[in-house]
Amino acid sequence: MFLNYIKEFFVKKTLNKNLNNFKNEVFTSNIQTIGLLTDESNFRHSKELADELVLQGIAPQNIKIVAYRSKFKEKETYSVPTFGKKHINWNGEITAVFLNEFIDTEFDLLISYYNIEIAILMMITNQSKARFKVGFASVDKSLNRWMIDTTMENYKLFVHELFKYLKSIK
């Protein structure tokens, strides 16, 4: 238990050091690829959220989902690639290959679907090579370009508002 607090401290330290190193990307009105970073500790509808994105005209093969769980079980099989605190080392570096690939992928849009500030999720959002980042208003404002103020359970409203704003910019 105590070791988890120390690890969390180092992750936050790494995040704070890199938080100011963000680039302000210009929005491209043609969204083709979406990265979806969810917190499945509080929200278990990642597939339904992806289905809502498909209804908005995004091809299913262009949506890549990774999920975080606070209680990650190695032997359990998850429907989407899932990670936990075990996938980060003491230096705040991510050790999971699929997670590093997710970070290095240049998505047109990254949806950070978590409303509680969890250091590992914030670090992934910050390090992501996505061109445009969207998240919840309750999370640090410097991580995302757009913040949508709604609840996590209301994912249909989140997607509706997101695409309403995206269409108004075109």
GROMACS .gro file of N, CA and C in nm:
model
  510
    1MET      N    1   0.082  -0.119   0.000
    1MET     CA    2   0.000   0.000   0.000
    1MET      C    3   0.087   0.125   0.000
    2PHE      N    4   0.183   0.130   0.091
    2PHE     CA    5   0.271   0.245   0.100
    2PHE      C    6   0.353   0.261  -0.028
    3LEU      N    7   0.393   0.150  -0.087
    3LEU     CA    8   0.473   0.154  -0.210
    3LEU      C    9   0.392   0.213  -0.326
    4ASN      N   10   0.262   0.190  -0.328
    4ASN     CA   11   0.178   0.249  -0.432
    4ASN      C   12   0.176   0.401  -0.420
    5TYR      N   13   0.177   0.453  -0.298
    5TYR     CA   14   0.179   0.599  -0.279
    5TYR      C   15   0.311   0.658  -0.329
    6ILE      N   16   0.420   0.587  -0.306
    6ILE     CA   17   0.550   0.635  -0.353
    6ILE      C   18   0.554   0.633  -0.506
    7LYS      N   19   0.503   0.527  -0.566
    7LYS     CA   20   0.499   0.518  -0.711
    7LYS      C   21   0.412   0.631  -0.768
    8GLU      N   22   0.298   0.655  -0.707
    8GLU     CA   23   0.207   0.763  -0.748
    8GLU      C   24   0.277   0.899  -0.739
    9PHE      N   25   0.358   0.917  -0.635
    9PHE     CA   26   0.433   1.041  -0.618
    9PHE      C   27   0.528   1.063  -0.735
   10PHE      N   28   0.601   0.959  -0.774
   10PHE     CA   29   0.695   0.971  -0.885
   10PHE      C   30   0.625   0.993  -1.018
   11VAL      N   31   0.511   0.931  -1.036
   11VAL     CA   32   0.434   0.953  -1.159
   11VAL      C   33   0.387   1.098  -1.165
   12LYS      N   34   0.338   1.151  -1.054
   12LYS     CA   35   0.293   1.291  -1.051
   12LYS      C   36   0.410   1.386  -1.074
   13LYS      N   37   0.526   1.352  -1.021
   13LYS     CA   38   0.644   1.435  -1.041
   13LYS      C   39   0.682   1.439  -1.189
   14THR      N   40   0.680   1.324  -1.254
   14THR     CA   41   0.709   1.317  -1.397
   14THR      C   42   0.604   1.394  -1.477
   15LEU      N   43   0.479   1.380  -1.440
   15LEU     CA   44   0.371   1.450  -1.508
   15LEU      C   45   0.387   1.600  -1.495
   16ASN      N   46   0.412   1.649  -1.374
   16ASN     CA   47   0.428   1.793  -1.354
   16ASN      C   48   0.546   1.849  -1.430
   17LYS      N   49   0.651   1.771  -1.443
   17LYS     CA   50   0.768   1.816  -1.517
   17LYS      C   51   0.736   1.831  -1.665
   18ASN      N   52   0.654   1.740  -1.718
   18ASN     CA   53   0.624   1.739  -1.862
   18ASN      C   54   0.496   1.813  -1.898
   19LEU      N   55   0.421   1.858  -1.801
   19LEU     CA   56   0.291   1.919  -1.829
   19LEU      C   57   0.303   2.049  -1.907
   20ASN      N   58   0.409   2.121  -1.887
   20ASN     CA   59   0.425   2.248  -1.957
   20ASN      C   60   0.481   2.230  -2.098
   21ASN      N   61   0.521   2.111  -2.135
   21ASN     CA   62   0.580   2.085  -2.265
   21ASN      C   63   0.476   2.037  -2.365
   22PHE      N   64   0.363   2.103  -2.374
   22PHE     CA   65   0.261   2.061  -2.469
   22PHE      C   66   0.264   2.153  -2.589
   23LYS      N   67   0.226   2.097  -2.704
   23LYS     CA   68   0.221   2.177  -2.826
   23LYS      C   69   0.075   2.205  -2.860
   24ASN      N   70   0.052   2.322  -2.908
   24ASN     CA   71  -0.082   2.366  -2.938
   24ASN      C   72  -0.113   2.336  -3.084
   25GLU      N   73  -0.172   2.221  -3.110
   25GLU     CA   74  -0.199   2.177  -3.246
   25GLU      C   75  -0.320   2.251  -3.303
   26VAL      N   76  -0.319   2.266  -3.434
   26VAL     CA   77  -0.431   2.325  -3.504
   26VAL      C   78  -0.531   2.216  -3.536
   27PHE      N   79  -0.658   2.244  -3.518
   27PHE     CA   80  -0.762   2.145  -3.541
   27PHE      C   81  -0.778   2.119  -3.690
   28THR      N   82  -0.779   1.991  -3.727
   28THR     CA   83  -0.811   1.953  -3.864
   28THR      C   84  -0.954   1.904  -3.864
   29SER      N   85  -1.033   1.956  -3.952
   29SER     CA   86  -1.177   1.929  -3.948
   29SER      C   87  -1.212   1.788  -3.993
   30ASN      N   88  -1.118   1.713  -4.047
   30ASN     CA   89  -1.147   1.579  -4.094
   30ASN      C   90  -1.095   1.477  -3.994
   31ILE      N   91  -1.181   1.427  -3.910
   31ILE     CA   92  -1.145   1.329  -3.807
   31ILE      C   93  -1.157   1.190  -3.868
   32GLN      N   94  -1.045   1.119  -3.877
   32GLN     CA   95  -1.044   0.983  -3.930
   32GLN      C   96  -1.014   0.881  -3.820
   33THR      N   97  -0.915   0.910  -3.736
   33THR     CA   98  -0.873   0.814  -3.633
   33THR      C   99  -0.896   0.872  -3.494
   34ILE      N  100  -0.942   0.786  -3.404
   34ILE     CA  101  -0.971   0.829  -3.268
   34ILE      C  102  -0.906   0.733  -3.170
   35GLY      N  103  -0.838   0.790  -3.071
   35GLY     CA  104  -0.787   0.713  -2.958
   35GLY      C  105  -0.880   0.736  -2.841
   36LEU      N  106  -0.919   0.630  -2.774
   36LEU     CA  107  -1.013   0.641  -2.663
   36LEU      C  108  -0.946   0.585  -2.538
   37LEU      N  109  -0.919   0.673  -2.443
   37LEU     CA  110  -0.855   0.638  -2.316
   37LEU      C  111  -0.962   0.647  -2.208
   38THR      N  112  -1.000   0.531  -2.152
   38THR     CA  113  -1.110   0.529  -2.055
   38THR      C  114  -1.063   0.479  -1.919
   39ASP      N  115  -1.138   0.520  -1.818
   39ASP     CA  116  -1.117   0.472  -1.682
   39ASP      C  117  -1.228   0.373  -1.651
   40GLU      N  118  -1.198   0.244  -1.665
   40GLU     CA  119  -1.300   0.142  -1.641
   40GLU      C  120  -1.316   0.107  -1.494
   41SER      N  121  -1.248   0.180  -1.408
   41SER     CA  122  -1.272   0.163  -1.265
   41SER      C  123  -1.409   0.222  -1.230
   42ASN      N  124  -1.448   0.326  -1.302
   42ASN     CA  125  -1.573   0.396  -1.276
   42ASN      C  126  -1.673   0.386  -1.391
   43PHE      N  127  -1.628   0.343  -1.508
   43PHE     CA  128  -1.711   0.344  -1.629
   43PHE      C  129  -1.687   0.215  -1.705
   44ARG      N  130  -1.788   0.132  -1.720
   44ARG     CA  131  -1.770   0.002  -1.784
   44ARG      C  132  -1.837  -0.007  -1.922
   45HIS      N  133  -1.854   0.105  -1.990
   45HIS     CA  134  -1.925   0.106  -2.118
   45HIS      C  135  -1.836   0.154  -2.232
   46SER      N  136  -1.712   0.110  -2.235
   46SER     CA  137  -1.620   0.154  -2.341
   46SER      C  138  -1.667   0.112  -2.479
   47LYS      N  139  -1.719  -0.009  -2.490
   47LYS     CA  140  -1.768  -0.059  -2.620
   47LYS      C  141  -1.888   0.024  -2.668
   48GLU      N  142  -1.979   0.056  -2.576
   48GLU     CA  143  -2.095   0.136  -2.613
   48GLU      C  144  -2.054   0.277  -2.656
   49LEU      N  145  -1.953   0.332  -2.589
   49LEU     CA  146  -1.901   0.463  -2.626
   49LEU      C  147  -1.841   0.457  -2.766
   50ALA      N  148  -1.768   0.352  -2.797
   50ALA     CA  149  -1.712   0.334  -2.932
   50ALA      C  150  -1.823   0.319  -3.035
   51ASP      N  151  -1.931   0.250  -2.999
   51ASP     CA  152  -2.046   0.235  -3.089
   51ASP      C  153  -2.109   0.370  -3.120
   52GLU      N  154  -2.115   0.459  -3.022
   52GLU     CA  155  -2.167   0.594  -3.045
   52GLU      C  156  -2.078   0.671  -3.143
   53LEU      N  157  -1.947   0.651  -3.133
   53LEU     CA  158  -1.855   0.716  -3.228
   53LEU      C  159  -1.876   0.661  -3.369
   54VAL      N  160  -1.903   0.532  -3.380
   54VAL     CA  161  -1.931   0.471  -3.511
   54VAL      C  162  -2.057   0.530  -3.571
   55LEU      N  163  -2.158   0.555  -3.488
   55LEU     CA  164  -2.282   0.617  -3.536
   55LEU      C  165  -2.258   0.758  -3.591
   56GLN      N  166  -2.151   0.821  -3.548
   56GLN     CA  167  -2.118   0.956  -3.597
   56GLN      C  168  -2.034   0.951  -3.725
   57GLY      N  169  -2.010   0.832  -3.778
   57GLY     CA  170  -1.941   0.819  -3.905
   57GLY      C  171  -1.794   0.779  -3.897
   58ILE      N  172  -1.745   0.742  -3.781
   58ILE     CA  173  -1.608   0.696  -3.766
   58ILE      C  174  -1.605   0.545  -3.791
   59ALA      N  175  -1.511   0.500  -3.874
   59ALA     CA  176  -1.500   0.357  -3.902
   59ALA      C  177  -1.453   0.282  -3.777
   60PRO      N  178  -1.514   0.167  -3.747
   60PRO     CA  179  -1.477   0.093  -3.625
   60PRO      C  180  -1.329   0.057  -3.617
   61GLN      N  181  -1.266   0.029  -3.731
   61GLN     CA  182  -1.124  -0.007  -3.730
   61GLN      C  183  -1.034   0.114  -3.703
   62ASN      N  184  -1.089   0.234  -3.707
   62ASN     CA  185  -1.012   0.356  -3.681
   62ASN      C  186  -1.026   0.405  -3.537
   63ILE      N  187  -1.091   0.326  -3.453
   63ILE     CA  188  -1.105   0.360  -3.312
   63ILE      C  189  -1.021   0.262  -3.231
   64LYS      N  190  -0.927   0.315  -3.156
   64LYS     CA  191  -0.841   0.230  -3.073
   64LYS      C  192  -0.869   0.264  -2.927
   65ILE      N  193  -0.902   0.161  -2.848
   65ILE     CA  194  -0.941   0.180  -2.709
   65ILE      C  195  -0.837   0.117  -2.617
   66VAL      N  196  -0.800   0.190  -2.513
   66VAL     CA  197  -0.726   0.133  -2.400
   66VAL      C  198  -0.798   0.176  -2.273
   67ALA      N  199  -0.799   0.086  -2.175
   67ALA     CA  200  -0.874   0.112  -2.053
   67ALA      C  201  -0.786   0.094  -1.931
   68TYR      N  202  -0.811   0.176  -1.832
   68TYR     CA  203  -0.740   0.169  -1.704
   68TYR      C  204  -0.833   0.108  -1.600
   69ARG      N  205  -0.779   0.023  -1.515
   69ARG     CA  206  -0.854  -0.031  -1.401
   69ARG      C  207  -0.768  -0.016  -1.278
   70SER      N  208  -0.826   0.036  -1.171
   70SER     CA  209  -0.750   0.052  -1.047
   70SER      C  210  -0.721  -0.085  -0.985
   71LYS      N  211  -0.809  -0.181  -1.007
   71LYS     CA  212  -0.786  -0.317  -0.957
   71LYS      C  213  -0.769  -0.409  -1.078
   72PHE      N  214  -0.648  -0.412  -1.127
   72PHE     CA  215  -0.614  -0.490  -1.245
   72PHE      C  216  -0.577  -0.632  -1.204
   73LYS      N  217  -0.638  -0.730  -1.269
   73LYS     CA  218  -0.609  -0.870  -1.241
   73LYS      C  219  -0.541  -0.931  -1.363
   74GLU      N  220  -0.419  -0.982  -1.342
   74GLU     CA  221  -0.338  -1.038  -1.451
   74GLU      C  222  -0.408  -1.153  -1.523
   75LYS      N  223  -0.476  -1.240  -1.450
   75LYS     CA  224  -0.531  -1.361  -1.509
   75LYS      C  225  -0.669  -1.341  -1.571
   76GLU      N  226  -0.728  -1.227  -1.551
   76GLU     CA  227  -0.861  -1.201  -1.607
   76GLU      C  228  -0.846  -1.151  -1.750
   77THR      N  229  -0.939  -1.193  -1.836
   77THR     CA  230  -0.939  -1.144  -1.973
   77THR      C  231  -1.037  -1.029  -1.986
   78TYR      N  232  -0.991  -0.922  -2.051
   78TYR     CA  233  -1.073  -0.803  -2.069
   78TYR      C  234  -1.108  -0.788  -2.217
   79SER      N  235  -1.219  -0.724  -2.244
   79SER     CA  236  -1.265  -0.709  -2.383
   79SER      C  237  -1.184  -0.605  -2.461
   80VAL      N  238  -1.121  -0.512  -2.391
   80VAL     CA  239  -1.034  -0.413  -2.454
   80VAL      C  240  -0.898  -0.419  -2.385
   81PRO      N  241  -0.791  -0.375  -2.452
   81PRO     CA  242  -0.660  -0.374  -2.385
   81PRO      C  243  -0.668  -0.292  -2.256
   82THR      N  244  -0.631  -0.354  -2.146
   82THR     CA  245  -0.648  -0.293  -2.014
   82THR      C  246  -0.515  -0.290  -1.941
   83PHE      N  247  -0.495  -0.184  -1.863
   83PHE     CA  248  -0.372  -0.169  -1.787
   83PHE      C  249  -0.405  -0.121  -1.647
   84GLY      N  250  -0.305  -0.128  -1.560
   84GLY     CA  251  -0.320  -0.083  -1.423
   84GLY      C  252  -0.190  -0.022  -1.375
   85LYS      N  253  -0.180  -0.005  -1.244
   85LYS     CA  254  -0.059   0.055  -1.187
   85LYS      C  255   0.064  -0.031  -1.207
   86LYS      N  256   0.043  -0.159  -1.231
   86LYS     CA  257   0.155  -0.251  -1.252
   86LYS      C  258   0.230  -0.222  -1.382
   87HIS      N  259   0.168  -0.150  -1.472
   87HIS     CA  260   0.227  -0.123  -1.603
   87HIS      C  261   0.310   0.004  -1.607
   88ILE      N  262   0.346   0.053  -1.492
   88ILE     CA  263   0.430   0.172  -1.484
   88ILE      C  264   0.539   0.145  -1.381
   89ASN      N  265   0.661   0.190  -1.411
   89ASN     CA  266   0.770   0.163  -1.318
   89ASN      C  267   0.790   0.281  -1.224
   90TRP      N  268   0.893   0.271  -1.140
   90TRP     CA  269   0.917   0.373  -1.038
   90TRP      C  270   0.961   0.507  -1.095
   91ASN      N  271   1.013   0.507  -1.216
   91ASN     CA  272   1.056   0.632  -1.278
   91ASN      C  273   0.944   0.701  -1.353
   92GLY      N  274   0.825   0.646  -1.346
   92GLY     CA  275   0.712   0.706  -1.417
   92GLY      C  276   0.711   0.669  -1.564
   93GLU      N  277   0.778   0.561  -1.601
   93GLU     CA  278   0.782   0.515  -1.740
   93GLU      C  279   0.685   0.399  -1.758
   94ILE      N  280   0.620   0.399  -1.872
   94ILE     CA  281   0.522   0.295  -1.901
   94ILE      C  282   0.595   0.172  -1.955
   95THR      N  283   0.561   0.055  -1.900
   95THR     CA  284   0.629  -0.068  -1.939
   95THR      C  285   0.549  -0.154  -2.035
   96ALA      N  286   0.421  -0.129  -2.052
   96ALA     CA  287   0.337  -0.210  -2.141
   96ALA      C  288   0.357  -0.167  -2.286
   97VAL      N  289   0.384  -0.263  -2.372
   97VAL     CA  290   0.411  -0.235  -2.514
   97VAL      C  291   0.288  -0.174  -2.582
   98PHE      N  292   0.169  -0.233  -2.559
   98PHE     CA  293   0.048  -0.182  -2.624
   98PHE      C  294   0.018  -0.038  -2.582
   99LEU      N  295   0.054  -0.002  -2.459
   99LEU     CA  296   0.029   0.133  -2.411
   99LEU      C  297   0.127   0.232  -2.475
  100ASN      N  298   0.251   0.193  -2.491
  100ASN     CA  299   0.348   0.279  -2.560
  100ASN      C  300   0.310   0.297  -2.706
  101GLU      N  301   0.258   0.193  -2.770
  101GLU     CA  302   0.210   0.205  -2.908
  101GLU      C  303   0.092   0.302  -2.916
  102PHE      N  304   0.003   0.295  -2.818
  102PHE     CA  305  -0.112   0.385  -2.813
  102PHE      C  306  -0.064   0.531  -2.802
  103ILE      N  307   0.033   0.554  -2.715
  103ILE     CA  308   0.085   0.689  -2.695
  103ILE      C  309   0.152   0.742  -2.822
  104ASP      N  310   0.225   0.656  -2.893
  104ASP     CA  311   0.300   0.698  -3.010
  104ASP      C  312   0.216   0.709  -3.137
  105THR      N  313   0.094   0.660  -3.135
  105THR     CA  314   0.006   0.670  -3.251
  105THR      C  315  -0.044   0.813  -3.265
  106GLU      N  316  -0.036   0.866  -3.387
  106GLU     CA  317  -0.081   1.003  -3.412
  106GLU      C  318  -0.229   1.003  -3.450
  107PHE      N  319  -0.314   0.999  -3.351
  107PHE     CA  320  -0.458   1.004  -3.374
  107PHE      C  321  -0.498   1.145  -3.415
  108ASP      N  322  -0.606   1.154  -3.491
  108ASP     CA  323  -0.663   1.286  -3.521
  108ASP      C  324  -0.728   1.343  -3.395
  109LEU      N  325  -0.783   1.255  -3.312
  109LEU     CA  326  -0.854   1.297  -3.191
  109LEU      C  327  -0.829   1.196  -3.080
  110LEU      N  328  -0.792   1.245  -2.963
  110LEU     CA  329  -0.781   1.162  -2.843
  110LEU      C  330  -0.893   1.201  -2.749
  111ILE      N  331  -0.974   1.104  -2.710
  111ILE     CA  332  -1.079   1.128  -2.612
  111ILE      C  333  -1.032   1.071  -2.479
  112SER      N  334  -1.007   1.157  -2.384
  112SER     CA  335  -0.966   1.117  -2.250
  112SER      C  336  -1.092   1.105  -2.166
  113TYR      N  337  -1.148   0.984  -2.162
  113TYR     CA  338  -1.278   0.964  -2.099
  113TYR      C  339  -1.261   0.922  -1.953
  114TYR      N  340  -1.218   1.017  -1.873
  114TYR     CA  341  -1.209   0.999  -1.728
  114TYR      C  342  -1.233   1.135  -1.664
  115ASN      N  343  -1.301   1.135  -1.549
  115ASN     CA  344  -1.336   1.262  -1.486
  115ASN      C  345  -1.270   1.281  -1.350
  116ILE      N  346  -1.186   1.186  -1.309
  116ILE     CA  347  -1.111   1.198  -1.185
  116ILE      C  348  -0.964   1.204  -1.222
  117GLU      N  349  -0.890   1.294  -1.160
  117GLU     CA  350  -0.749   1.310  -1.193
  117GLU      C  351  -0.668   1.194  -1.137
  118ILE      N  352  -0.637   1.100  -1.224
  118ILE     CA  353  -0.552   0.985  -1.190
  118ILE      C  354  -0.421   1.007  -1.265
  119ALA      N  355  -0.312   1.005  -1.191
  119ALA     CA  356  -0.183   1.046  -1.246
  119ALA      C  357  -0.144   0.968  -1.371
  120ILE      N  358  -0.163   0.837  -1.373
  120ILE     CA  359  -0.121   0.758  -1.488
  120ILE      C  360  -0.204   0.793  -1.612
  121LEU      N  361  -0.333   0.818  -1.596
  121LEU     CA  362  -0.417   0.857  -1.708
  121LEU      C  363  -0.379   0.995  -1.761
  122MET      N  364  -0.352   1.085  -1.668
  122MET     CA  365  -0.311   1.220  -1.708
  122MET      C  366  -0.177   1.216  -1.781
  123MET      N  367  -0.088   1.130  -1.737
  123MET     CA  368   0.042   1.119  -1.801
  123MET      C  369   0.028   1.065  -1.943
  124ILE      N  370  -0.058   0.966  -1.964
  124ILE     CA  371  -0.081   0.911  -2.098
  124ILE      C  372  -0.142   1.017  -2.189
  125THR      N  373  -0.238   1.092  -2.138
  125THR     CA  374  -0.298   1.200  -2.217
  125THR      C  375  -0.192   1.303  -2.254
  126ASN      N  376  -0.109   1.339  -2.160
  126ASN     CA  377  -0.006   1.439  -2.184
  126ASN      C  378   0.097   1.392  -2.286
  127GLN      N  379   0.138   1.265  -2.279
  127GLN     CA  380   0.241   1.213  -2.367
  127GLN      C  381   0.188   1.172  -2.504
  128SER      N  382   0.059   1.162  -2.520
  128SER     CA  383   0.000   1.117  -2.646
  128SER      C  384   0.039   1.208  -2.761
  129LYS      N  385   0.061   1.147  -2.877
  129LYS     CA  386   0.097   1.220  -2.998
  129LYS      C  387  -0.027   1.261  -3.078
  130ALA      N  388  -0.143   1.252  -3.018
  130ALA     CA  389  -0.268   1.288  -3.086
  130ALA      C  390  -0.266   1.435  -3.124
  131ARG      N  391  -0.328   1.467  -3.237
  131ARG     CA  392  -0.330   1.605  -3.286
  131ARG      C  393  -0.424   1.694  -3.205
  132PHE      N  394  -0.532   1.635  -3.155
  132PHE     CA  395  -0.633   1.712  -3.083
  132PHE      C  396  -0.683   1.628  -2.967
  133LYS      N  397  -0.697   1.689  -2.849
  133LYS     CA  398  -0.734   1.616  -2.728
  133LYS      C  399  -0.860   1.676  -2.667
  134VAL      N  400  -0.951   1.586  -2.630
  134VAL     CA  401  -1.078   1.626  -2.570
  134VAL      C  402  -1.097   1.546  -2.442
  135GLY      N  403  -1.152   1.611  -2.340
  135GLY     CA  404  -1.177   1.541  -2.214
  135GLY      C  405  -1.286   1.609  -2.135
  136PHE      N  406  -1.290   1.576  -2.007
  136PHE     CA  407  -1.391   1.630  -1.917
  136PHE      C  408  -1.341   1.760  -1.854
  137ALA      N  409  -1.434   1.846  -1.820
  137ALA     CA  410  -1.402   1.975  -1.760
  137ALA      C  411  -1.347   1.961  -1.618
  138SER      N  412  -1.371   1.848  -1.555
  138SER     CA  413  -1.326   1.830  -1.417
  138SER      C  414  -1.178   1.791  -1.406
  139VAL      N  415  -1.113   1.766  -1.518
  139VAL     CA  416  -0.971   1.728  -1.520
  139VAL      C  417  -0.889   1.852  -1.556
  140ASP      N  418  -0.762   1.851  -1.519
  140ASP     CA  419  -0.670   1.962  -1.542
  140ASP      C  420  -0.688   2.023  -1.681
  141LYS      N  421  -0.710   2.151  -1.687
  141LYS     CA  422  -0.742   2.222  -1.811
  141LYS      C  423  -0.627   2.225  -1.911
  142SER      N  424  -0.503   2.206  -1.865
  142SER     CA  425  -0.389   2.214  -1.957
  142SER      C  426  -0.367   2.084  -2.035
  143LEU      N  427  -0.439   1.977  -2.004
  143LEU     CA  428  -0.421   1.850  -2.074
  143LEU      C  429  -0.495   1.845  -2.206
  144ASN      N  430  -0.615   1.899  -2.210
  144ASN     CA  431  -0.701   1.887  -2.327
  144ASN      C  432  -0.728   2.023  -2.389
  145ARG      N  433  -0.749   2.023  -2.521
  145ARG     CA  434  -0.784   2.147  -2.590
  145ARG      C  435  -0.931   2.182  -2.565
  146TRP      N  436  -1.016   2.081  -2.561
  146TRP     CA  437  -1.159   2.102  -2.535
  146TRP      C  438  -1.199   2.022  -2.413
  147MET      N  439  -1.283   2.083  -2.333
  147MET     CA  440  -1.339   2.017  -2.217
  147MET      C  441  -1.491   2.019  -2.228
  148ILE      N  442  -1.552   1.904  -2.207
  148ILE     CA  443  -1.698   1.894  -2.212
  148ILE      C  444  -1.746   1.868  -2.071
  149ASP      N  445  -1.843   1.945  -2.028
  149ASP     CA  446  -1.893   1.936  -1.891
  149ASP      C  447  -2.019   1.850  -1.887
  150THR      N  448  -2.000   1.722  -1.858
  150THR     CA  449  -2.110   1.628  -1.845
  150THR      C  450  -2.065   1.517  -1.750
  151THR      N  451  -2.152   1.421  -1.725
  151THR     CA  452  -2.114   1.309  -1.639
  151THR      C  453  -2.064   1.193  -1.726
  152MET      N  454  -1.986   1.105  -1.665
  152MET     CA  455  -1.932   0.991  -1.740
  152MET      C  456  -2.041   0.895  -1.784
  153GLU      N  457  -2.145   0.880  -1.707
  153GLU     CA  458  -2.251   0.786  -1.740
  153GLU      C  459  -2.328   0.830  -1.864
  154ASN      N  460  -2.327   0.957  -1.893
  154ASN     CA  461  -2.402   1.011  -2.007
  154ASN      C  462  -2.311   1.022  -2.129
  155TYR      N  463  -2.260   0.908  -2.176
  155TYR     CA  464  -2.166   0.907  -2.288
  155TYR      C  465  -2.230   0.948  -2.420
  156LYS      N  466  -2.361   0.925  -2.434
  156LYS     CA  467  -2.429   0.966  -2.557
  156LYS      C  468  -2.429   1.118  -2.570
  157LEU      N  469  -2.454   1.188  -2.460
  157LEU     CA  470  -2.450   1.334  -2.461
  157LEU      C  471  -2.308   1.384  -2.488
  158PHE      N  472  -2.209   1.319  -2.431
  158PHE     CA  473  -2.069   1.357  -2.453
  158PHE      C  474  -2.036   1.351  -2.602
  159VAL      N  475  -2.069   1.239  -2.667
  159VAL     CA  476  -2.039   1.222  -2.810
  159VAL      C  477  -2.119   1.321  -2.893
  160HIS      N  478  -2.247   1.342  -2.857
  160HIS     CA  479  -2.330   1.437  -2.929
  160HIS      C  480  -2.271   1.578  -2.923
  161GLU      N  481  -2.233   1.621  -2.803
  161GLU     CA  482  -2.175   1.755  -2.786
  161GLU      C  483  -2.041   1.766  -2.859
  162LEU      N  484  -1.961   1.662  -2.851
  162LEU     CA  485  -1.831   1.663  -2.918
  162LEU      C  486  -1.847   1.684  -3.068
  163PHE      N  487  -1.932   1.607  -3.131
  163PHE     CA  488  -1.949   1.619  -3.277
  163PHE      C  489  -2.026   1.745  -3.316
  164LYS      N  490  -2.108   1.796  -3.227
  164LYS     CA  491  -2.174   1.923  -3.254
  164LYS      C  492  -2.069   2.034  -3.263
  165TYR      N  493  -1.974   2.035  -3.170
  165TYR     CA  494  -1.867   2.134  -3.173
  165TYR      C  495  -1.775   2.114  -3.292
  166LEU      N  496  -1.744   1.989  -3.322
  166LEU     CA  497  -1.655   1.962  -3.435
  166LEU      C  498  -1.717   2.008  -3.567
  167LYS      N  499  -1.848   1.986  -3.582
  167LYS     CA  500  -1.915   2.028  -3.706
  167LYS      C  501  -1.926   2.179  -3.716
  168SER      N  502  -1.937   2.247  -3.603
  168SER     CA  503  -1.949   2.394  -3.607
  168SER      C  504  -1.818   2.460  -3.645
  169ILE      N  505  -1.708   2.390  -3.626
  169ILE     CA  506  -1.578   2.448  -3.662
  169ILE      C  507  -1.549   2.436  -3.810
  170LYS      N  508  -1.604   2.335  -3.875
  170LYS     CA  509  -1.574   2.311  -4.017
  170LYS      C  510  -1.594   2.431  -4.103
   0.00000   0.00000   0.00000
